[in-house]
PDB file of C-alpha atoms in Angstrom:
ATOM      1  CA  MET A  55      48.310 -23.955-121.800  1.00 64.00           C
ATOM      2  CA  LYS A  56      46.693 -20.583-121.117  1.00 77.00           C
ATOM      3  CA  ASP A  57      48.703 -17.331-121.186  1.00 80.00           C
ATOM      4  CA  LYS A  58      48.150 -16.642-117.487  1.00 84.00           C
ATOM      5  CA  GLN A  59      49.252 -20.122-116.466  1.00 85.00           C
ATOM      6  CA  LEU A  60      52.376 -19.889-118.595  1.00 84.00           C
ATOM      7  CA  LEU A  61      53.322 -16.490-117.174  1.00 86.00           C
ATOM      8  CA  LYS A  62      52.609 -17.621-113.608  1.00 87.00           C
ATOM      9  CA  LEU A  63      54.857 -20.634-114.076  1.00 85.00           C
ATOM     10  CA  LEU A  64      57.626 -18.540-115.589  1.00 85.00           C
ATOM     11  CA  LYS A  65      57.353 -15.989-112.764  1.00 87.00           C
ATOM     12  CA  ALA A  66      57.474 -18.674-110.074  1.00 87.00           C
ATOM     13  CA  GLU A  67      60.515 -20.331-111.595  1.00 85.00           C
ATOM     14  CA  VAL A  68      62.505 -17.163-112.240  1.00 85.00           C
ATOM     15  CA  THR A  69      61.646 -15.690-108.820  1.00 85.00           C
ATOM     16  CA  SER A  70      62.753 -18.890-107.097  1.00 86.00           C
ATOM     17  CA  MET A  71      66.242 -18.553-108.544  1.00 83.00           C
ATOM     18  CA  MET A  72      66.636 -14.822-107.954  1.00 86.00           C
ATOM     19  CA  PRO A  73      69.917 -14.123-106.185  1.00 89.00           C
ATOM     20  CA  ASN A  74      70.338 -11.744-103.260  1.00 90.00           C
ATOM     21  CA  VAL A  75      73.151  -9.335-104.062  1.00 90.00           C
ATOM     22  CA  TYR A  76      72.104  -6.624-101.604  1.00 91.00           C
ATOM     23  CA  ASP A  77      74.858  -7.309 -99.078  1.00 90.00           C
ATOM     24  CA  ALA A  78      77.576  -7.478-101.733  1.00 89.00           C
ATOM     25  CA  ALA A  79      76.350  -4.306-103.424  1.00 89.00           C
ATOM     26  CA  LYS A  80      76.064  -2.421-100.125  1.00 88.00           C
ATOM     27  CA  SER A  81      79.441  -3.450 -98.793  1.00 88.00           C
ATOM     28  CA  ALA A  82      81.273  -2.414-101.978  1.00 86.00           C
ATOM     29  CA  LYS A  83      83.358   0.717-101.411  1.00 84.00           C
ATOM     30  CA  VAL A  84      81.892   3.323-103.686  1.00 81.00           C
ATOM     31  CA  THR A  85      82.575   7.051-103.920  1.00 80.00           C
ATOM     32  CA  PRO A  86      79.515   8.774-105.375  1.00 77.00           C
ATOM     33  CA  ASP A  87      80.426  11.339-108.000  1.00 74.00           C
ATOM     34  CA  LYS A  88      79.620  14.606-106.207  1.00 68.00           C
ATOM     35  CA  ASN A  89      81.311  17.003-108.645  1.00 55.00           C
ATOM     36  CA  HIS A  90      78.798  16.365-111.364  1.00 55.00           C
ATOM     37  CA  GLU A  91      76.022  17.813-109.241  1.00 53.00           C
ATOM     38  CA  LEU A  92      78.007  21.017-108.650  1.00 46.00           C
ATOM     39  CA  ASN A  93      78.853  21.303-112.359  1.00 47.00           C
ATOM     40  CA  LEU A  94      75.187  20.973-113.240  1.00 50.00           C
ATOM     41  CA  LYS A  95      74.277  23.873-110.918  1.00 50.00           C
ATOM     42  CA  VAL A  96      77.147  26.134-112.050  1.00 46.00           C
ATOM     43  CA  ASN A  97      76.791  25.502-115.764  1.00 49.00           C
ATOM     44  CA  ALA A  98      73.021  25.354-115.824  1.00 54.00           C
ATOM     45  CA  GLN A  99      71.668  27.488-118.640  1.00 60.00           C
ATOM     46  CA  PRO A 100      68.021  28.142-119.376  1.00 63.00           C
ATOM     47  CA  THR A 101      66.822  26.083-122.294  1.00 71.00           C
ATOM     48  CA  ARG A 102      65.764  27.654-125.555  1.00 77.00           C
ATOM     49  CA  LYS A 103      62.180  26.688-124.811  1.00 79.00           C
ATOM     50  CA  ALA A 104      62.361  28.426-121.410  1.00 83.00           C
ATOM     51  CA  LYS A 105      63.712  31.627-123.029  1.00 85.00           C
ATOM     52  CA  PHE A 106      60.938  31.727-125.639  1.00 88.00           C
ATOM     53  CA  THR A 107      58.283  31.057-123.007  1.00 89.00           C
ATOM     54  CA  LEU A 108      59.579  33.906-120.850  1.00 90.00           C
ATOM     55  CA  ALA A 109      59.702  36.331-123.823  1.00 92.00           C
ATOM     56  CA  PHE A 110      56.172  35.366-124.857  1.00 93.00           C
ATOM     57  CA  ALA A 111      54.897  35.845-121.309  1.00 94.00           C
ATOM     58  CA  CYS A 112      56.486  39.325-121.096  1.00 94.00           C
ATOM     59  CA  CYS A 113      54.885  40.311-124.434  1.00 94.00           C
ATOM     60  CA  MET A 114      51.466  39.131-123.279  1.00 94.00           C
ATOM     61  CA  VAL A 115      51.782  41.085-120.029  1.00 94.00           C
ATOM     62  CA  ALA A 116      52.785  44.210-121.988  1.00 94.00           C
ATOM     63  CA  VAL A 117      49.840  43.822-124.382  1.00 94.00           C
ATOM     64  CA  PHE A 118      47.313  43.323-121.600  1.00 93.00           C
ATOM     65  CA  THR A 119      48.686  46.270-119.647  1.00 93.00           C
ATOM     66  CA  LEU A 120      48.366  48.449-122.741  1.00 91.00           C
ATOM     67  CA  MET A 121      44.835  47.246-123.363  1.00 91.00           C
ATOM     68  CA  ALA A 122      43.880  47.966-119.759  1.00 90.00           C
ATOM     69  CA  CYS A 123      45.369  51.444-119.898  1.00 89.00           C
ATOM     70  CA  MET A 124      43.905  52.294-123.315  1.00 86.00           C
ATOM     71  CA  PRO A 125      40.492  53.513-122.006  1.00 85.00           C
ATOM     72  CA  LEU A 126      42.282  55.825-119.578  1.00 81.00           C
ATOM     73  CA  ILE A 127      44.537  57.251-122.332  1.00 78.00           C
ATOM     74  CA  ILE A 128      41.641  57.679-124.785  1.00 78.00           C
ATOM     75  CA  GLY A 129      39.429  59.097-122.046  1.00 75.00           C
ATOM     76  CA  ASN A 130      42.023  61.719-121.098  1.00 69.00           C
ATOM     77  CA  ARG A 131      42.570  62.778-124.716  1.00 65.00           C
ATOM     78  CA  VAL A 132      38.787  63.042-125.350  1.00 60.00           C
ATOM     79  CA  GLY A 133      38.373  65.017-122.136  1.00 59.00           C
ATOM     80  CA  THR A 134      41.144  67.444-123.163  1.00 58.00           C
ATOM     81  CA  THR A 135      39.661  67.857-126.641  1.00 57.00           C
ATOM     82  CA  ASN A 136      36.221  68.488-125.142  1.00 59.00           C
ATOM     83  CA  ASN A 137      37.652  71.084-122.771  1.00 60.00           C
ATOM     84  CA  VAL A 138      39.399  72.905-125.664  1.00 60.00           C
ATOM     85  CA  TYR A 139      36.169  72.843-127.746  1.00 60.00           C
ATOM     86  CA  GLN A 140      34.085  74.157-124.822  1.00 63.00           C
ATOM     87  CA  THR A 141      36.619  76.909-124.164  1.00 62.00           C
ATOM     88  CA  GLU A 142      36.548  77.922-127.842  1.00 64.00           C
ATOM     89  CA  GLN A 143      32.713  77.885-127.840  1.00 66.00           C
ATOM     90  CA  SER A 144      32.497  80.036-124.758  1.00 66.00           C
ATOM     91  CA  GLN A 145      35.051  82.482-126.216  1.00 65.00           C
ATOM     92  CA  SER A 146      33.107  82.791-129.446  1.00 65.00           C
ATOM     93  CA  SER A 147      29.807  83.264-127.626  1.00 64.00           C
ATOM     94  CA  ASP A 148      31.421  85.965-125.471  1.00 62.00           C
ATOM     95  CA  LYS A 149      32.579  87.725-128.664  1.00 63.00           C
ATOM     96  CA  ASN A 150      29.105  87.541-130.127  1.00 62.00           C
ATOM     97  CA  ASP A 151      27.749  89.070-126.976  1.00 55.00           C
TER      98      ASP A 151
ATOM     99  CA  MET B 223      55.386  -0.105-109.543  1.00 60.00           C
ATOM    100  CA  ASP B 224      55.563   2.647-106.937  1.00 79.00           C
ATOM    101  CA  LYS B 225      57.333   5.423-108.827  1.00 83.00           C
ATOM    102  CA  ARG B 226      56.895   8.054-106.095  1.00 87.00           C
ATOM    103  CA  GLU B 227      58.329   5.814-103.408  1.00 90.00           C
ATOM    104  CA  LEU B 228      61.322   4.970-105.588  1.00 91.00           C
ATOM    105  CA  ASN B 229      61.832   8.641-106.464  1.00 91.00           C
ATOM    106  CA  LYS B 230      61.822   9.558-102.735  1.00 91.00           C
ATOM    107  CA  CYS B 231      64.343   6.848-101.919  1.00 91.00           C
ATOM    108  CA  LEU B 232      66.675   7.857-104.753  1.00 91.00           C
ATOM    109  CA  ILE B 233      66.571  11.499-103.600  1.00 90.00           C
ATOM    110  CA  ARG B 234      67.373  10.361-100.047  1.00 90.00           C
ATOM    111  CA  MET B 235      70.325   8.392-101.416  1.00 89.00           C
ATOM    112  CA  GLN B 236      71.568  11.557-103.128  1.00 88.00           C
ATOM    113  CA  TYR B 237      71.616  13.222 -99.712  1.00 86.00           C
ATOM    114  CA  GLY B 238      73.691  10.357 -98.310  1.00 83.00           C
ATOM    115  CA  ASP B 239      70.992   8.213 -96.667  1.00 85.00           C
ATOM    116  CA  ASP B 240      72.300   4.657 -96.989  1.00 82.00           C
ATOM    117  CA  ARG B 241      69.154   3.112 -95.536  1.00 88.00           C
ATOM    118  CA  ALA B 242      67.231   4.213 -98.607  1.00 91.00           C
ATOM    119  CA  PHE B 243      69.370   1.886-100.723  1.00 92.00           C
ATOM    120  CA  GLU B 244      67.686  -1.174 -99.185  1.00 92.00           C
ATOM    121  CA  LYS B 245      64.287   0.107-100.255  1.00 92.00           C
ATOM    122  CA  VAL B 246      65.596   0.897-103.748  1.00 93.00           C
ATOM    123  CA  TYR B 247      66.944  -2.665-103.967  1.00 93.00           C
ATOM    124  CA  ASN B 248      63.642  -4.235-102.849  1.00 91.00           C
ATOM    125  CA  LEU B 249      61.600  -2.150-105.273  1.00 91.00           C
ATOM    126  CA  THR B 250      63.764  -2.857-108.310  1.00 92.00           C
ATOM    127  CA  ASN B 251      65.466  -6.250-107.861  1.00 91.00           C
ATOM    128  CA  LYS B 252      62.935  -8.226-109.926  1.00 90.00           C
ATOM    129  CA  GLY B 253      63.100  -5.832-112.862  1.00 90.00           C
ATOM    130  CA  VAL B 254      66.877  -5.699-112.803  1.00 93.00           C
ATOM    131  CA  PHE B 255      67.230  -9.469-112.612  1.00 92.00           C
ATOM    132  CA  SER B 256      64.712  -9.987-115.446  1.00 90.00           C
ATOM    133  CA  MET B 257      66.584  -7.535-117.647  1.00 90.00           C
ATOM    134  CA  CYS B 258      69.983  -9.117-116.867  1.00 91.00           C
ATOM    135  CA  LEU B 259      68.708 -12.644-117.451  1.00 88.00           C
ATOM    136  CA  SER B 260      67.066 -11.755-120.747  1.00 88.00           C
ATOM    137  CA  ILE B 261      70.248 -10.204-122.158  1.00 88.00           C
ATOM    138  CA  VAL B 262      73.064 -12.385-120.832  1.00 86.00           C
ATOM    139  CA  LYS B 263      70.942 -15.585-120.721  1.00 83.00           C
ATOM    140  CA  SER B 264      73.002 -17.162-117.973  1.00 84.00           C
ATOM    141  CA  TYR B 265      72.258 -17.284-114.264  1.00 86.00           C
ATOM    142  CA  ALA B 266      75.854 -16.663-113.106  1.00 87.00           C
ATOM    143  CA  GLU B 267      76.345 -13.713-115.444  1.00 88.00           C
ATOM    144  CA  ALA B 268      72.943 -12.299-114.484  1.00 90.00           C
ATOM    145  CA  GLU B 269      73.903 -12.421-110.798  1.00 92.00           C
ATOM    146  CA  ASP B 270      77.199 -10.610-111.527  1.00 91.00           C
ATOM    147  CA  MET B 271      75.469  -8.008-113.668  1.00 92.00           C
ATOM    148  CA  MET B 272      72.844  -7.421-110.990  1.00 94.00           C
ATOM    149  CA  GLN B 273      75.553  -6.727-108.415  1.00 94.00           C
ATOM    150  CA  THR B 274      77.446  -4.467-110.822  1.00 93.00           C
ATOM    151  CA  THR B 275      74.237  -2.565-111.579  1.00 94.00           C
ATOM    152  CA  TYR B 276      73.547  -1.724-107.955  1.00 94.00           C
ATOM    153  CA  ILE B 277      77.148  -0.709-107.359  1.00 93.00           C
ATOM    154  CA  LYS B 278      76.867   1.574-110.413  1.00 93.00           C
ATOM    155  CA  VAL B 279      73.593   3.004-109.095  1.00 93.00           C
ATOM    156  CA  ARG B 280      75.306   3.940-105.826  1.00 91.00           C
ATOM    157  CA  GLU B 281      78.253   5.414-107.704  1.00 90.00           C
ATOM    158  CA  LYS B 282      76.206   7.469-110.164  1.00 90.00           C
ATOM    159  CA  ILE B 283      73.343   8.427-107.842  1.00 90.00           C
ATOM    160  CA  ASN B 284      73.962  12.161-108.400  1.00 88.00           C
ATOM    161  CA  TYR B 285      73.249  11.713-112.107  1.00 89.00           C
ATOM    162  CA  TYR B 286      69.612  10.851-111.327  1.00 89.00           C
ATOM    163  CA  LYS B 287      67.273  13.769-112.069  1.00 88.00           C
ATOM    164  CA  PRO B 288      64.689  14.035-109.267  1.00 86.00           C
ATOM    165  CA  ASN B 289      61.002  13.526-110.134  1.00 85.00           C
ATOM    166  CA  THR B 290      61.772  11.536-113.295  1.00 87.00           C
ATOM    167  CA  ASN B 291      61.223   7.807-113.834  1.00 87.00           C
ATOM    168  CA  GLY B 292      63.576   6.035-111.419  1.00 90.00           C
ATOM    169  CA  TYR B 293      62.771   2.598-112.799  1.00 90.00           C
ATOM    170  CA  ALA B 294      63.709   3.662-116.322  1.00 89.00           C
ATOM    171  CA  TRP B 295      66.961   5.180-115.032  1.00 92.00           C
ATOM    172  CA  ILE B 296      68.035   2.046-113.178  1.00 93.00           C
ATOM    173  CA  LEU B 297      66.989  -0.328-115.950  1.00 92.00           C
ATOM    174  CA  THR B 298      68.829   1.769-118.549  1.00 91.00           C
ATOM    175  CA  ILE B 299      72.004   1.358-116.460  1.00 93.00           C
ATOM    176  CA  THR B 300      71.286  -2.396-116.285  1.00 93.00           C
ATOM    177  CA  LYS B 301      70.692  -2.680-120.008  1.00 91.00           C
ATOM    178  CA  ASN B 302      73.851  -0.800-120.981  1.00 92.00           C
ATOM    179  CA  LEU B 303      76.050  -2.806-118.580  1.00 92.00           C
ATOM    180  CA  CYS B 304      74.609  -6.113-119.772  1.00 90.00           C
ATOM    181  CA  ILE B 305      74.971  -5.241-123.458  1.00 88.00           C
ATOM    182  CA  ASN B 306      78.608  -4.211-122.950  1.00 88.00           C
ATOM    183  CA  GLU B 307      79.315  -7.427-121.056  1.00 84.00           C
ATOM    184  CA  TYR B 308      77.533  -9.540-123.653  1.00 81.00           C
ATOM    185  CA  LYS B 309      79.539  -7.940-126.494  1.00 82.00           C
ATOM    186  CA  LYS B 310      82.759  -8.437-124.540  1.00 81.00           C
ATOM    187  CA  ARG B 311      81.928 -12.078-123.944  1.00 76.00           C
ATOM    188  CA  LYS B 312      81.010 -12.560-127.604  1.00 74.00           C
ATOM    189  CA  ARG B 313      84.404 -11.215-128.666  1.00 74.00           C
ATOM    190  CA  GLU B 314      86.246 -13.469-126.224  1.00 69.00           C
ATOM    191  CA  HIS B 315      84.327 -16.722-126.816  1.00 58.00           C
ATOM    192  CA  VAL B 316      83.541 -17.707-130.362  1.00 55.00           C
ATOM    193  CA  THR B 317      82.318 -21.197-129.378  1.00 55.00           C
ATOM    194  CA  ASP B 318      78.567 -21.751-129.341  1.00 54.00           C
ATOM    195  CA  PHE B 319      77.876 -23.005-125.823  1.00 52.00           C
ATOM    196  CA  ASP B 320      74.548 -24.531-126.768  1.00 55.00           C
ATOM    197  CA  GLU B 321      76.154 -26.811-129.341  1.00 50.00           C
ATOM    198  CA  ASN B 322      79.213 -27.622-127.269  1.00 49.00           C
ATOM    199  CA  ASP B 323      77.707 -28.165-123.838  1.00 48.00           C
ATOM    200  CA  PHE B 324      79.947 -31.159-123.213  1.00 47.00           C
ATOM    201  CA  LEU B 325      83.008 -28.878-123.223  1.00 47.00           C
ATOM    202  CA  VAL B 326      81.809 -26.764-120.313  1.00 46.00           C
ATOM    203  CA  THR B 327      79.526 -28.921-118.154  1.00 44.00           C
ATOM    204  CA  SER B 328      82.381 -30.199-116.025  1.00 42.00           C
ATOM    205  CA  SER B 329      83.103 -26.776-114.554  1.00 42.00           C
ATOM    206  CA  ASP B 330      79.690 -25.195-115.082  1.00 43.00           C
ATOM    207  CA  ASN B 331      77.846 -25.271-111.783  1.00 45.00           C
ATOM    208  CA  THR B 332      74.953 -23.203-112.992  1.00 46.00           C
ATOM    209  CA  ALA B 333      73.317 -25.930-115.069  1.00 46.00           C
ATOM    210  CA  GLN B 334      71.112 -26.769-112.061  1.00 46.00           C
ATOM    211  CA  PHE B 335      69.631 -23.274-112.335  1.00 47.00           C
ATOM    212  CA  ASP B 336      68.466 -23.763-115.931  1.00 51.00           C
ATOM    213  CA  ILE B 337      64.738 -23.924-115.467  1.00 56.00           C
ATOM    214  CA  PRO B 338      62.686 -25.694-118.145  1.00 77.00           C
ATOM    215  CA  ILE B 339      60.510 -22.814-119.297  1.00 80.00           C
ATOM    216  CA  PHE B 340      63.315 -20.284-119.204  1.00 81.00           C
ATOM    217  CA  LYS B 341      65.577 -22.642-121.159  1.00 82.00           C
ATOM    218  CA  LEU B 342      62.857 -23.033-123.769  1.00 83.00           C
ATOM    219  CA  ALA B 343      62.240 -19.278-123.871  1.00 85.00           C
ATOM    220  CA  LYS B 344      65.979 -18.650-124.340  1.00 83.00           C
ATOM    221  CA  LYS B 345      66.004 -20.942-127.395  1.00 85.00           C
ATOM    222  CA  VAL B 346      62.774 -19.834-128.993  1.00 87.00           C
ATOM    223  CA  LEU B 347      62.572 -16.085-128.336  1.00 88.00           C
ATOM    224  CA  ASN B 348      64.841 -13.267-129.488  1.00 87.00           C
ATOM    225  CA  GLU B 349      66.376 -10.814-127.000  1.00 84.00           C
ATOM    226  CA  ASN B 350      63.573  -8.214-127.212  1.00 87.00           C
ATOM    227  CA  GLU B 351      60.801 -10.750-126.823  1.00 90.00           C
ATOM    228  CA  LEU B 352      62.519 -12.418-123.883  1.00 90.00           C
ATOM    229  CA  THR B 353      63.087  -9.053-122.138  1.00 90.00           C
ATOM    230  CA  ILE B 354      59.452  -8.010-122.628  1.00 91.00           C
ATOM    231  CA  VAL B 355      58.026 -11.341-121.437  1.00 91.00           C
ATOM    232  CA  LEU B 356      60.264 -11.490-118.354  1.00 90.00           C
ATOM    233  CA  MET B 357      59.591  -7.866-117.424  1.00 89.00           C
ATOM    234  CA  TYR B 358      55.855  -8.431-117.767  1.00 90.00           C
ATOM    235  CA  ALA B 359      55.662 -11.823-116.090  1.00 89.00           C
ATOM    236  CA  VAL B 360      58.317 -11.544-113.393  1.00 87.00           C
ATOM    237  CA  SER B 361      58.577  -7.850-112.560  1.00 85.00           C
ATOM    238  CA  GLY B 362      54.899  -7.005-113.057  1.00 84.00           C
ATOM    239  CA  TYR B 363      55.453  -3.956-115.296  1.00 87.00           C
ATOM    240  CA  ARG B 364      52.601  -2.956-117.573  1.00 88.00           C
ATOM    241  CA  HIS B 365      53.146  -2.822-121.321  1.00 91.00           C
ATOM    242  CA  LYS B 366      53.118   0.969-121.298  1.00 90.00           C
ATOM    243  CA  GLU B 367      55.808   1.030-118.625  1.00 87.00           C
ATOM    244  CA  ILE B 368      57.892  -1.524-120.539  1.00 89.00           C
ATOM    245  CA  ALA B 369      57.602   0.611-123.697  1.00 90.00           C
ATOM    246  CA  GLU B 370      58.820   3.636-121.740  1.00 86.00           C
ATOM    247  CA  ILE B 371      61.742   1.764-120.205  1.00 84.00           C
ATOM    248  CA  LEU B 372      62.885   0.119-123.457  1.00 85.00           C
ATOM    249  CA  ASP B 373      62.201   3.321-125.449  1.00 85.00           C
ATOM    250  CA  LYS B 374      60.032   1.468-127.959  1.00 89.00           C
ATOM    251  CA  PRO B 375      56.521   2.229-129.279  1.00 92.00           C
ATOM    252  CA  LEU B 376      53.704   0.642-127.292  1.00 93.00           C
ATOM    253  CA  GLY B 377      52.435  -1.154-130.401  1.00 94.00           C
ATOM    254  CA  THR B 378      55.808  -2.804-130.936  1.00 93.00           C
ATOM    255  CA  VAL B 379      55.926  -4.008-127.334  1.00 93.00           C
ATOM    256  CA  LEU B 380      52.409  -5.421-127.509  1.00 93.00           C
ATOM    257  CA  TRP B 381      53.083  -7.167-130.809  1.00 93.00           C
ATOM    258  CA  SER B 382      56.391  -8.631-129.562  1.00 93.00           C
ATOM    259  CA  TYR B 383      54.733  -9.814-126.335  1.00 93.00           C
ATOM    260  CA  ASN B 384      51.892 -11.577-128.136  1.00 92.00           C
ATOM    261  CA  ASN B 385      54.280 -13.075-130.702  1.00 92.00           C
ATOM    262  CA  ALA B 386      56.513 -14.360-127.892  1.00 92.00           C
ATOM    263  CA  LEU B 387      53.620 -16.059-126.119  1.00 90.00           C
ATOM    264  CA  LYS B 388      52.491 -17.693-129.354  1.00 90.00           C
ATOM    265  CA  LYS B 389      55.994 -19.063-129.961  1.00 90.00           C
ATOM    266  CA  LEU B 390      56.242 -20.396-126.415  1.00 87.00           C
ATOM    267  CA  LYS B 391      52.857 -22.062-126.514  1.00 86.00           C
ATOM    268  CA  ALA B 392      53.624 -23.587-129.930  1.00 86.00           C
ATOM    269  CA  GLN B 393      56.938 -24.970-128.626  1.00 82.00           C
ATOM    270  CA  LEU B 394      55.352 -26.290-125.434  1.00 79.00           C
ATOM    271  CA  GLY B 395      52.638 -27.943-127.492  1.00 77.00           C
ATOM    272  CA  ALA B 396      55.248 -29.519-129.766  1.00 72.00           C
ATOM    273  CA  ASN B 397      57.237 -30.801-126.779  1.00 65.00           C
TER     274      ASN B 397
END
C-alpha cells in the first residue's frame, strides 16, 4: 500500500469518529483568570536583551552625533588659530614698518 | 493551518468575545483530537480530554501571548493534560487491557470505535510516532509545524514519521 493511500485511509477513519465537544465545552461555567493579565502589566520588566539593545543604540547615536559635529569643532578651532596667526603677522609687519 | 486567523480569534476571546470560541474550536479540533488519541489511545478518554482541553483554553485564555503560535499553545495544553491523565490512569490500573480484554468488554462500549488501522498503529507504533503520524495525516500539519509544536528537531520528526510508515506498511503486509 502506498504512503498516501495509507494516510488517506487513516485520516478518513479517525475523522469519522471525531466527537463534537463544542457544546459541552461552551456550556461549562468557566471564570477566565483575569488577574494574571494585570500582574503581567504591573510587574513587566524590560528584558536584559532589551536593556543592552537600548544602551547600544544610545552609544551609536552619541558616536554619530560626535562624528557629525567634529568638522564644525575642528573648523572653529582652525579658524581661531588662523585668526590669531594673522593678527600676529599684521602686528609684526606694523612693527617693521 | 491559518495561524493569523487563530491568533485573531484568541485575542478576541481575551476581550470576552464568546463567538470567537466557535472558530477556535473549528480550527483546532482535528489537531487536539489527534494529540489526545495518540497519547491516551482510547476513544472515550480522548473525547473527555478534548472537552477538558477546550474548557482549560477558555479558563486560561489570558495566558496566551498575542501574535505567537496559537496552535502550539493549545496543543501544549492538550499534551500536558493527556500526559497527566495517562500517568494517573497508569497508577490506578496495573492490568494490561490489551491482554485482558475479556475482563472489560462487557462494560466497554467503545470497542465499536476501534478502527482497524488505528488499532494496528496503536500496537505497532510508539507514542511519538503515533502522535506525528496522526498530526500529519489527520490534522494536516506540515513536518516543520509538528516539530515546532512538539519541540523536537525537524530531523527527528521526519525520521520518526518515515519509520512509523515503514512499520505500518510492514505490519499491513504481514496481515
